[in-house]
Every structure is written in structure tokens, then in C-alpha cells.
CSV table of C-alpha atoms in Angstrom, one decimal:
chain,number,residue,atom,x,y,z
L,1211,MET,CA,0.0,0.0,0.0
L,1212,GLY,CA,3.1,2.3,0.1
L,1213,ASP,CA,2.4,3.9,-3.2
L,1214,LEU,CA,-0.8,5.5,-1.8
L,1215,GLY,CA,1.3,7.9,0.3
L,1216,ASP,CA,2.8,9.6,-2.8
L,1217,GLU,CA,-0.5,10.7,-4.4
L,1218,PRO,CA,-1.1,14.4,-4.8
L,1219,TRP,CA,-2.9,16.0,-1.9
L,1220,THR,CA,-6.2,17.1,-3.7
L,1221,MET,CA,-9.7,18.0,-2.7
L,1222,VAL,CA,-12.1,15.3,-1.7
L,1223,GLN,CA,-15.0,15.2,-4.2
L,1224,LYS,CA,-18.3,13.4,-4.6
L,1225,LYS,CA,-19.2,11.1,-7.4
L,1226,GLY,CA,-22.8,9.9,-7.0
L,1227,ASN,CA,-23.1,8.3,-3.6
L,1228,GLN,CA,-19.4,7.9,-3.0
L,1229,PHE,CA,-16.4,10.1,-2.2
L,1230,VAL,CA,-13.5,10.3,-4.5
L,1231,VAL,CA,-9.9,11.6,-4.3
L,1232,ASN,CA,-7.8,11.8,-7.4
L,1233,GLY,CA,-10.6,9.9,-9.2
L,1234,LYS,CA,-10.4,6.9,-6.8
L,1235,PRO,CA,-13.0,5.9,-4.2
L,1236,PHE,CA,-12.4,7.3,-0.7
L,1237,TYR,CA,-14.2,5.4,2.1
L,1238,VAL,CA,-13.7,7.1,5.4
L,1239,ASN,CA,-12.5,5.6,8.7
L,1240,GLY,CA,-12.2,8.6,11.0
L,1241,PHE,CA,-12.7,10.1,14.5
L,1242,ASN,CA,-13.8,13.1,16.5
L,1243,THR,CA,-11.5,15.1,18.7
L,1244,TYR,CA,-13.4,18.3,19.4
L,1245,TRP,CA,-10.9,20.3,21.5
L,1246,LEU,CA,-7.9,20.5,19.2
L,1247,MET,CA,-8.1,24.3,18.6
L,1248,VAL,CA,-8.4,25.0,22.3
L,1249,PHE,CA,-5.4,22.8,23.2
L,1250,ALA,CA,-3.3,24.3,20.4
L,1251,VAL,CA,-3.7,27.8,21.9
L,1252,ASP,CA,-1.5,26.9,24.8
L,1253,GLN,CA,2.1,25.8,24.1
L,1254,SER,CA,1.9,23.5,27.1
L,1255,THR,CA,-0.9,21.4,25.6
L,1256,ARG,CA,-0.2,22.0,21.8
L,1257,GLY,CA,1.8,18.8,21.7
L,1258,LYS,CA,-1.4,16.8,22.4
L,1259,VAL,CA,-2.7,17.8,19.0
L,1260,SER,CA,0.3,16.3,17.2
L,1261,GLU,CA,0.0,13.2,19.5
L,1262,VAL,CA,-3.6,12.5,18.6
L,1263,PHE,CA,-3.0,12.9,14.9
L,1264,GLN,CA,0.1,10.6,15.1
L,1265,GLN,CA,-1.8,8.0,17.0
L,1266,ALA,CA,-4.8,8.2,14.7
L,1267,ALA,CA,-2.6,7.9,11.6
L,1268,SER,CA,-0.9,4.8,13.2
L,1269,VAL,CA,-4.2,2.9,13.0
L,1270,GLY,CA,-5.0,4.3,9.5
L,1271,LEU,CA,-7.6,6.9,10.4
L,1272,THR,CA,-7.9,9.5,7.6
L,1273,VAL,CA,-10.5,12.0,8.7
L,1274,CYS,CA,-11.0,14.0,11.9
L,1275,ARG,CA,-14.1,16.1,12.8
L,1276,THR,CA,-13.3,19.0,15.1
L,1277,LEU,CA,-14.6,22.5,16.2
L,1278,ALA,CA,-13.7,25.6,14.1
L,1279,PHE,CA,-15.6,27.7,16.6
L,1280,ASN,CA,-15.5,28.9,20.1
L,1281,ASP,CA,-17.9,31.8,20.6
L,1282,GLY,CA,-17.6,34.3,23.4
L,1283,GLN,CA,-16.2,31.8,25.9
L,1284,TRP,CA,-12.8,31.1,27.6
L,1285,ARG,CA,-10.2,31.1,24.8
L,1286,ALA,CA,-12.8,32.3,22.4
L,1287,LEU,CA,-12.0,32.3,18.7
L,1288,GLN,CA,-14.9,34.8,18.1
L,1289,LYS,CA,-15.0,37.2,21.0
L,1290,SER,CA,-18.0,39.2,19.7
L,1291,PRO,CA,-19.6,39.2,16.3
L,1292,SER,CA,-16.9,39.4,13.6
L,1293,VAL,CA,-14.2,40.1,16.3
L,1294,TYR,CA,-11.6,37.3,16.4
L,1295,ASP,CA,-8.7,36.5,18.6
L,1296,GLU,CA,-5.6,36.2,16.4
L,1297,GLU,CA,-3.8,33.8,18.8
L,1298,VAL,CA,-6.7,31.4,18.8
L,1299,PHE,CA,-6.9,31.7,15.0
L,1300,LYS,CA,-3.2,30.8,14.9
L,1301,ALA,CA,-4.1,27.7,17.0
L,1302,LEU,CA,-6.6,26.6,14.4
L,1303,ASP,CA,-4.0,27.2,11.7
L,1304,PHE,CA,-1.7,24.9,13.6
L,1305,VAL,CA,-4.4,22.2,13.8
L,1306,VAL,CA,-5.0,22.4,10.0
L,1307,SER,CA,-1.3,22.4,9.2
L,1308,GLU,CA,-0.6,19.5,11.6
L,1309,ALA,CA,-3.4,17.4,10.2
L,1310,ARG,CA,-1.9,17.8,6.7
L,1311,LYS,CA,1.5,16.5,8.0
L,1312,TYR,CA,-0.2,13.3,9.1
L,1313,LYS,CA,-2.3,13.0,6.0
L,1314,ILE,CA,-5.5,13.5,8.0
L,1315,ARG,CA,-8.4,15.5,6.5
L,1316,LEU,CA,-10.7,17.7,8.6
L,1317,ILE,CA,-14.4,18.2,8.9
L,1318,LEU,CA,-14.7,21.7,10.4
L,1319,SER,CA,-17.9,22.6,12.3
L,1320,LEU,CA,-18.8,26.3,12.2
L,1321,VAL,CA,-21.2,26.7,15.3
L,1322,ASN,CA,-22.8,24.6,18.0
L,1323,ASN,CA,-26.4,24.0,18.7
L,1324,TRP,CA,-25.6,23.4,22.4
L,1325,GLU,CA,-24.1,25.8,24.9
L,1326,GLY,CA,-20.6,24.3,24.9
L,1327,TYR,CA,-18.1,26.7,23.3
L,1328,GLY,CA,-20.8,29.3,22.9
L,1329,GLY,CA,-23.4,27.9,20.5
L,1330,LYS,CA,-26.6,29.5,19.3
L,1331,ALA,CA,-27.2,30.8,22.9
L,1332,GLN,CA,-24.1,33.0,22.6
L,1333,TYR,CA,-25.4,34.5,19.3
L,1334,VAL,CA,-28.7,35.2,21.0
L,1335,LYS,CA,-26.9,36.8,23.9
L,1336,TRP,CA,-24.9,39.0,21.5
L,1337,GLY,CA,-28.2,40.0,19.8
L,1338,LYS,CA,-29.8,41.0,23.1
L,1339,GLU,CA,-26.7,43.0,24.0
L,1340,ALA,CA,-27.2,44.8,20.6
L,1341,GLY,CA,-30.8,45.7,21.6
L,1342,LEU,CA,-32.7,43.0,19.7
L,1343,ASN,CA,-35.9,41.7,21.1
L,1344,LEU,CA,-35.2,37.9,21.3
L,1345,THR,CA,-37.2,35.4,23.3
L,1346,SER,CA,-35.6,32.0,22.5
L,1347,ASP,CA,-32.3,30.5,21.6
L,1348,ASP,CA,-34.0,29.3,18.4
L,1349,ASP,CA,-34.2,32.9,17.3
L,1350,PHE,CA,-30.7,32.1,16.1
L,1351,PHE,CA,-32.3,30.4,13.1
L,1352,SER,CA,-34.8,33.0,12.2
L,1353,HIS,CA,-33.7,36.5,13.2
L,1354,PRO,CA,-32.1,38.3,10.2
L,1355,THR,CA,-29.4,40.0,12.4
L,1356,LEU,CA,-28.3,36.7,13.9
L,1357,ARG,CA,-28.3,35.1,10.5
L,1358,SER,CA,-26.0,38.0,9.4
L,1359,TYR,CA,-23.7,37.3,12.4
L,1360,TYR,CA,-23.3,33.7,11.2
L,1361,LYS,CA,-22.6,34.8,7.6
L,1362,ALA,CA,-19.9,37.1,8.8
L,1363,ASN,CA,-17.8,34.1,9.8
L,1364,THR,CA,-14.3,34.6,8.4
L,1365,VAL,CA,-13.0,31.1,8.9
L,1366,LEU,CA,-13.4,30.1,5.2
L,1367,ASN,CA,-11.4,33.1,4.0
L,1368,ARG,CA,-8.6,32.7,6.6
L,1369,VAL,CA,-5.1,32.4,5.3
L,1370,ASN,CA,-3.2,29.8,7.3
L,1371,THR,CA,-0.2,31.5,9.0
L,1372,PHE,CA,1.7,28.1,9.0
L,1373,THR,CA,1.1,27.1,5.3
L,1374,ASN,CA,0.1,30.4,3.7
L,1375,ILE,CA,-2.9,28.5,2.1
L,1376,THR,CA,-6.4,30.0,2.4
L,1377,TYR,CA,-8.7,27.5,4.2
L,1378,LYS,CA,-11.2,27.5,1.3
L,1379,GLU,CA,-8.3,26.4,-1.1
L,1380,ASP,CA,-6.9,23.8,1.3
L,1381,PRO,CA,-7.4,20.1,0.4
L,1382,THR,CA,-6.7,19.2,4.1
L,1383,ILE,CA,-10.3,20.3,4.8
L,1384,PHE,CA,-12.6,17.5,3.8
L,1385,ALA,CA,-15.8,19.4,4.4
L,1386,TRP,CA,-17.5,22.3,6.2
L,1387,GLU,CA,-20.3,21.5,8.7
L,1388,LEU,CA,-23.0,24.1,9.1
L,1389,MET,CA,-23.7,23.3,12.7
L,1390,ASN,CA,-23.1,20.6,15.3
L,1391,GLU,CA,-26.4,18.8,15.9
L,1392,PRO,CA,-28.9,21.5,14.9
L,1393,ARG,CA,-32.3,21.3,16.6
L,1394,CYS,CA,-35.1,23.8,16.6
L,1395,THR,CA,-37.6,22.5,19.2
L,1396,SER,CA,-39.7,25.7,19.0
L,1397,ASP,CA,-40.9,24.7,15.6
L,1398,PRO,CA,-41.6,20.9,15.3
L,1399,THR,CA,-42.8,21.5,11.7
L,1400,GLY,CA,-39.2,21.9,10.7
L,1401,ASP,CA,-39.9,25.0,8.6
L,1402,LYS,CA,-37.7,27.3,10.6
L,1403,LEU,CA,-34.6,25.1,10.5
L,1404,GLN,CA,-35.2,24.2,6.9
L,1405,SER,CA,-35.2,27.9,5.9
L,1406,TRP,CA,-31.9,28.4,7.8
L,1407,ILE,CA,-30.3,25.4,6.2
L,1408,GLN,CA,-31.4,26.6,2.7
L,1409,GLU,CA,-29.9,30.0,3.2
L,1410,MET,CA,-26.7,29.0,4.8
L,1411,ALA,CA,-25.9,26.1,2.5
L,1412,VAL,CA,-26.1,28.3,-0.5
L,1413,TYR,CA,-24.2,31.0,1.2
L,1414,VAL,CA,-21.3,28.8,2.3
L,1415,LYS,CA,-21.2,27.2,-1.2
L,1416,SER,CA,-21.0,30.7,-2.7
L,1417,MET,CA,-18.1,31.5,-0.5
L,1418,ASP,CA,-16.3,28.2,-1.1
L,1419,PRO,CA,-17.6,26.1,-4.0
L,1420,LYS,CA,-14.6,23.7,-3.9
L,1421,HIS,CA,-15.2,22.0,-0.6
L,1422,LEU,CA,-17.9,19.5,0.3
L,1423,LEU,CA,-20.7,20.7,2.7
L,1424,GLU,CA,-22.8,18.9,5.3
L,1425,ILE,CA,-25.4,20.0,7.8
L,1426,GLY,CA,-24.3,18.3,11.0
L,1427,LEU,CA,-27.6,16.5,11.7
L,1428,GLU,CA,-28.2,13.6,14.1
L,1429,GLY,CA,-30.4,11.9,11.5
L,1430,PHE,CA,-33.9,12.0,13.0
L,1431,TYR,CA,-36.8,11.6,10.6
L,1432,GLY,CA,-39.4,14.3,10.7
L,1433,PRO,CA,-42.9,15.4,9.5
L,1434,SER,CA,-42.1,15.1,5.7
L,1435,THR,CA,-41.7,11.3,6.1
L,1436,PRO,CA,-44.4,10.2,8.6
L,1437,ASP,CA,-43.9,6.6,7.4
L,1438,LYS,CA,-40.3,6.7,8.6
L,1439,VAL,CA,-40.6,8.2,12.1
L,1440,GLN,CA,-40.9,4.7,13.6
L,1441,VAL,CA,-37.2,4.3,12.8
L,1442,ASN,CA,-36.4,7.1,15.3
L,1443,PRO,CA,-35.1,6.0,18.7
L,1444,ASN,CA,-38.0,7.6,20.5
L,1445,THR,CA,-41.1,9.8,19.8
L,1446,TYR,CA,-39.4,13.0,21.0
L,1447,ALA,CA,-36.9,12.7,18.1
L,1448,GLN,CA,-39.6,13.7,15.6
L,1449,GLN,CA,-40.4,16.9,17.5
L,1450,VAL,CA,-37.0,18.6,17.5
L,1451,GLY,CA,-37.5,20.5,14.2
L,1452,THR,CA,-35.1,18.3,12.1
L,1453,ASP,CA,-36.1,16.2,9.1
L,1454,PHE,CA,-33.5,13.9,7.7
L,1455,ILE,CA,-34.6,13.6,4.1
L,1456,ARG,CA,-36.1,17.0,3.7
L,1457,ASN,CA,-33.1,18.8,5.2
L,1458,HIS,CA,-30.6,16.8,3.0
L,1459,LEU,CA,-32.4,17.6,-0.2
L,1460,VAL,CA,-31.4,21.3,0.2
L,1461,LEU,CA,-29.3,22.7,-2.7
L,1462,GLY,CA,-25.6,22.9,-1.8
L,1463,VAL,CA,-25.6,19.9,0.7
L,1464,ASP,CA,-23.2,17.3,-0.6
L,1465,PHE,CA,-23.5,14.4,1.9
L,1466,ALA,CA,-25.7,13.3,4.8
L,1467,SER,CA,-24.6,13.1,8.4
L,1468,VAL,CA,-26.0,10.8,11.1
L,1469,HIS,CA,-25.1,10.3,14.7
L,1470,ILE,CA,-25.6,7.0,16.7
L,1471,TYR,CA,-26.2,7.2,20.5
L,1472,PRO,CA,-28.5,4.4,21.7
L,1473,ASP,CA,-27.2,5.0,25.2
L,1474,SER,CA,-28.5,8.6,25.2
L,1475,TRP,CA,-31.6,8.0,23.1
L,1476,ILE,CA,-33.0,4.6,24.2
L,1477,SER,CA,-31.6,3.7,27.6
L,1478,GLN,CA,-28.4,4.3,29.7
L,1479,SER,CA,-28.4,0.6,30.6
L,1480,ILE,CA,-26.4,-1.4,28.1
L,1481,THR,CA,-28.4,-4.1,26.3
L,1482,ASP,CA,-28.2,-5.9,23.0
L,1483,ALA,CA,-31.2,-3.7,22.0
L,1484,HIS,CA,-28.5,-1.0,21.5
L,1485,LEU,CA,-26.8,-3.1,18.8
L,1486,ASP,CA,-30.1,-4.0,17.1
L,1487,PHE,CA,-31.0,-0.3,17.0
L,1488,THR,CA,-27.6,0.6,15.6
L,1489,ARG,CA,-28.0,-1.8,12.7
L,1490,SER,CA,-31.5,-0.8,11.8
L,1491,TRP,CA,-30.7,3.0,12.2
L,1492,MET,CA,-27.7,2.7,9.9
L,1493,GLN,CA,-29.4,0.5,7.4
L,1494,ALA,CA,-32.4,2.9,7.1
L,1495,HIS,CA,-30.2,5.9,6.5
L,1496,ILE,CA,-27.9,4.1,4.0
L,1497,GLU,CA,-31.0,3.0,2.0
L,1498,ASP,CA,-32.6,6.4,2.1
L,1499,SER,CA,-29.3,8.1,1.1
L,1500,GLU,CA,-29.3,5.9,-1.9
L,1501,LYS,CA,-33.0,6.0,-2.8
L,1502,TYR,CA,-34.0,9.6,-2.0
L,1503,LEU,CA,-30.8,11.6,-1.7
L,1504,GLY,CA,-28.4,10.1,-4.1
L,1505,MET,CA,-25.5,11.0,-1.8
L,1506,PRO,CA,-23.0,9.5,0.6
L,1507,VAL,CA,-23.9,9.2,4.3
L,1508,VAL,CA,-21.3,9.5,7.0
L,1509,PHE,CA,-22.0,8.3,10.5
L,1510,ALA,CA,-20.3,11.3,12.0
L,1511,GLU,CA,-20.5,10.4,15.7
L,1512,PHE,CA,-20.9,7.1,17.4
L,1513,GLY,CA,-19.8,5.6,20.7
L,1514,VAL,CA,-20.8,4.3,24.1
L,1515,SER,CA,-20.1,5.9,27.5
L,1516,SER,CA,-18.1,4.1,30.2
L,1517,GLU,CA,-20.5,5.7,32.6
L,1518,ASP,CA,-23.4,3.6,31.3
L,1519,ASP,CA,-24.9,0.9,33.5
L,1520,GLY,CA,-23.4,-2.4,32.4
L,1521,TYR,CA,-20.6,-0.9,30.4
L,1522,ASN,CA,-17.5,-2.9,29.6
L,1523,SER,CA,-14.8,-2.4,27.0
L,1524,SER,CA,-15.9,-5.6,25.2
L,1525,PHE,CA,-19.3,-4.1,24.6
L,1526,ARG,CA,-17.7,-1.0,23.2
L,1527,ASP,CA,-15.6,-3.2,20.8
L,1528,THR,CA,-18.8,-5.0,19.8
L,1529,LEU,CA,-20.6,-1.7,19.0
L,1530,ILE,CA,-17.7,-0.4,17.0
L,1531,SER,CA,-17.5,-3.7,15.1
L,1532,THR,CA,-21.2,-3.5,14.4
L,1533,VAL,CA,-20.9,-0.1,12.8
L,1534,TYR,CA,-17.9,-1.2,10.8
L,1535,LYS,CA,-19.6,-4.3,9.5
L,1536,VAL,CA,-22.7,-2.5,8.3
L,1537,LEU,CA,-20.5,-0.1,6.4
L,1538,LEU,CA,-18.4,-2.8,4.8
L,1539,ASN,CA,-21.6,-4.5,3.6
L,1540,SER,CA,-22.6,-1.2,2.0
L,1541,THR,CA,-19.1,-0.8,0.5
L,1542,ARG,CA,-19.3,-4.2,-1.0
L,1543,LYS,CA,-22.4,-3.3,-2.9
L,1544,GLY,CA,-21.2,0.2,-3.9
L,1545,GLY,CA,-23.8,1.7,-1.5
L,1546,SER,CA,-24.1,5.1,0.2
L,1547,GLY,CA,-22.4,4.0,3.4
L,1548,ALA,CA,-19.3,6.2,3.0
L,1549,GLY,CA,-17.7,6.1,6.4
L,1550,SER,CA,-17.8,6.6,10.2
L,1551,LEU,CA,-16.2,8.9,12.8
L,1552,LEU,CA,-15.7,7.5,16.3
L,1553,TRP,CA,-16.7,9.7,19.2
L,1554,GLN,CA,-14.0,10.2,20.4
L,1555,LEU,CA,-10.2,9.7,20.3
L,1556,PHE,CA,-8.0,11.1,23.1
L,1557,PRO,CA,-4.2,10.9,23.5
L,1558,ASP,CA,-2.7,9.9,26.9
L,1559,GLY,CA,-2.9,12.4,29.7
L,1560,THR,CA,-6.1,14.1,28.7
L,1561,ASP,CA,-8.5,12.1,31.0
L,1562,TYR,CA,-9.8,15.3,32.6
L,1563,MET,CA,-11.5,16.1,29.3
L,1564,ASP,CA,-13.2,12.7,29.1
L,1565,ASP,CA,-17.0,12.8,28.8
L,1566,GLY,CA,-17.1,9.0,29.2
L,1567,TYR,CA,-16.7,8.3,25.5
L,1568,ALA,CA,-12.9,8.8,25.2
L,1569,ILE,CA,-10.9,6.1,23.5
L,1570,VAL,CA,-7.2,6.1,24.4
L,1571,LEU,CA,-5.6,3.8,21.9
L,1572,SER,CA,-2.5,3.0,24.0
L,1573,LYS,CA,-4.9,1.7,26.8
L,1574,SER,CA,-7.2,-0.1,24.5
L,1575,PRO,CA,-5.3,-2.7,22.3
L,1576,SER,CA,-8.4,-4.6,21.3
L,1577,THR,CA,-10.2,-1.5,20.2
L,1578,SER,CA,-7.0,-0.3,18.3
L,1579,ASN,CA,-6.9,-3.6,16.5
L,1580,ILE,CA,-10.6,-3.3,15.4
L,1581,ILE,CA,-10.0,0.2,14.1
L,1582,ALA,CA,-6.8,-0.7,12.3
L,1583,LEU,CA,-8.4,-3.7,10.6
L,1584,GLN,CA,-11.3,-1.5,9.3
L,1585,SER,CA,-8.8,1.1,8.1
L,1586,THR,CA,-6.8,-1.6,6.2
L,1587,ARG,CA,-9.9,-3.1,4.7
L,1588,LEU,CA,-11.1,0.3,3.4
L,1589,MET,CA,-7.7,1.2,2.1
L,1590,MET,CA,-7.4,-2.0,0.2
L,1591,PHE,CA,-10.9,-1.7,-1.1
L,1592,ASN,CA,-10.2,1.8,-2.3
L,1593,SER,CA,-7.0,0.5,-4.0
L,1594,LYS,CA,-8.7,-2.6,-5.4
L,1595,CYS,CA,-11.5,-0.5,-6.9
L,1596,ALA,CA,-9.1,1.9,-8.4
L,1597,ARG,CA,-7.1,-0.9,-10.0
L,1598,ASN,CA,-10.2,-2.5,-11.5
L,1599,CYS,CA,-11.4,0.9,-12.7
L,1600,ARG,CA,-14.9,-0.1,-11.7
L,1601,TRP,CA,-17.4,1.1,-9.2
L,1602,SER,CA,-18.9,-1.6,-6.9
L,1603,CYS,CA,-17.0,-4.3,-8.8
L,1604,HIS,CA,-18.7,-7.7,-8.4
L,1605,LYS,CA,-15.8,-9.8,-9.7
L,1606,LYS,CA,-14.4,-12.4,-7.4
L,1607,HIS,CA,-11.1,-11.2,-6.1
L,1608,PRO,CA,-8.6,-12.9,-3.8
L,1609,LEU,CA,-8.9,-10.0,-1.3
L,1610,ASP,CA,-12.6,-10.5,-0.9
L,1611,ALA,CA,-12.3,-13.0,1.9
L,1612,PHE,CA,-10.2,-10.5,3.8
L,1613,LEU,CA,-12.2,-7.4,3.0
L,1614,PHE,CA,-15.6,-8.8,3.8
L,1615,HIS,CA,-15.0,-11.7,6.1
L,1616,ASP,CA,-17.9,-11.8,8.6
L,1617,ASP,CA,-15.7,-12.4,11.6
L,1618,LEU,CA,-15.3,-8.8,12.3
């Protein structure tokens, strides 16, 4: 596989329901580490950014999803609307340049739905300070001034101080994410959030037509598909203002995102029902991405918390293997299952940031092996497909037993 390392570093593109790089398929095995920019601000913790990339690369992970926002908080990137902290921006520059060194591409999220690192609540707070009459955090989606605050984001036009490459020209960036886990509970019809997605997708694409774009959704089915809401993990999920198929049909959106948290959505006690849900949830979204959307789908967060009742590392391994197996089955058929991103990868010595979901590879050899095996399978599949010059090739191949062996 050594020849793959010498390929030109070019933009990830989309061809039908698959990603491509240099004209070859690009199936994703990746991870989340949300705090990279914050750690990179301080010289005493900056090394942890390099460490996590080095460790991720060692098990073949190729994409990292992380925050490109921190609004109005401690070590804020955006201190007030359109006012940025240059030192924090340089920290984000470092993250992007360091990712490139390790041949890891980044999905950069532009704002949070939740209050962590500012989120829509911070935008509403800024609006109130400017004298606007705002009554809900969901005014973020509808008020024209708050929409203008979002559009004033300068991250896309940033020139990296380490590489001198403008972000919107940098192939290290895999995609932009409009928002982490958008929800608009004040409008269960979904119209308010849909309008915001429509405006911002076209806007971001007009600023940067070269990169891929995704919304950041969790994947809940909504009012536009009443026949599908039974796939949701609970009845509340259809009332949060999101609508998987309708939202992803918006002009400018290139691929679908789905999160998988049975331990948050179904029950905090570990059972095999979590695995059954994971399979059916993934299968439904892969099929719908093929049938209705004609685009790849990335399972952009999945994991299990060590704080759950009945948790053990062997269950975590089983959950990860389950996700990987569903994706391999899609890959074998040339389907829309384009990859997954673990939540979340941590280097040694960062336990104080652990939300229960942290995976430290050096302490988890069995998990490391499962991740590395998936990376190898996807890399070989990408290579095999390229050599046969065919999509979803059905010819028997000596690698097939290794690529798709059920004993995962």
C-alpha cells in the first residue's frame, strides 16, 4: 500500500453516492477530537494535537471532525460578532497544518447547537446586547441579524499562518459542517430550521464552491416522512425540528450526516437492543441516502459511554465492530455508506476532558486492532476498486475473503 502515500494532496469530491480523491474511491474511517483548537492555543498542551494525529494515523484513520468555533467563551475564537482572537486563530491554523502533516483531513464545524463553546445561545446573547428583542435560543435560526452574524464568519477566508494556504483552497479540509447537531424545538414542523439550512448552505457554497458541505444533523426523521418516524429511537426525536430527508435535499448539501447514540436516546443501561437499533438505524439511512438523496452518508458520531450501567470495553468493541460491519456491507455493494467517525479519540494524559466516551488507543489494544483492521480493509478496497477501474465491482477477487469476512 506504500504507493498511496505519494499521491497528490487534492480535494475530496463526490461522485454519485461515493467520495473520490484523485478519481479513486475514498471510504472514510475517522474520528472526532473536538478540543484540538483550544489545546493548540497553549504551548503546554499543543503537543497533544500532534499526538492524537500521530496515534490516529498509526491505525489508519484518515478524517478528523473538530470544532472551528469557540464563541464568546474562555479562549474564544470569536470574542464578539466578527471580532476574532488572532492567537486562537493561529491555534486553528496549527491544527490544520498539523493534520496535513499526518495526511488526515478535517471536517470543520462552524457553530454549536448546544451551549458548549458558545453555540446559538451565545449568538442570541450578542443579539440581546445589541438591543434585539429575542425570546428564544431558536431565534438564532430566524432573526435576520443573527443570520448575518453567522454569515460574517471569516474562517473560510482565513489564510493559514503556517502554510500560507487559504482555508477554502486547502485540500486538508474534507468538508464544512454548518452546525453541530442543529435542533429547533420551538418549531416541530421543521420549517424554521429548513429555511436556515437553505440560506446557509447556498451562502457557504457561494463563499467556497470547492469543498464539500454537510449540515451536522443527528439523522432524526421528521414530518415530511411520517412513514419513517418509527425508525427514530423515541417519539421525542420527531419533535426537535429536524427532518433527515427534507433537510438533506437542500441545494448545496453534498452528503448526509447521522449520529448514533443508543445509550442517550434509548436507555443508559447497556443491552443488545442498542446493537439492534444501531444496525436498523444505519441501514435505514444508507438505504434512504441511496434511494431519495443520491449522496454518501457519514455516521459522524458514534460511541458508548463508560459511565453507562453495564458498560465494559468488550461491549464498546462490539458496538464499533457492528458499525464497521454495516459499512463494509454497503461498501461491497457500492452503496451510500461512506464512512464513520468515532466519538472520540484522546491521547494519553487528557483524561480530565473525558465525557465517558474517550478512546485512548494505548490503553485499548483490542479497540485499536478493530479500528486498524477497518482502516486496512477500506484502504485495500479503495485501492482494489481503483485498479479495476470499476465502481462496486462484483468480480471475485482474492482480497474479498479478507475485505468482507464476517468475523469482524
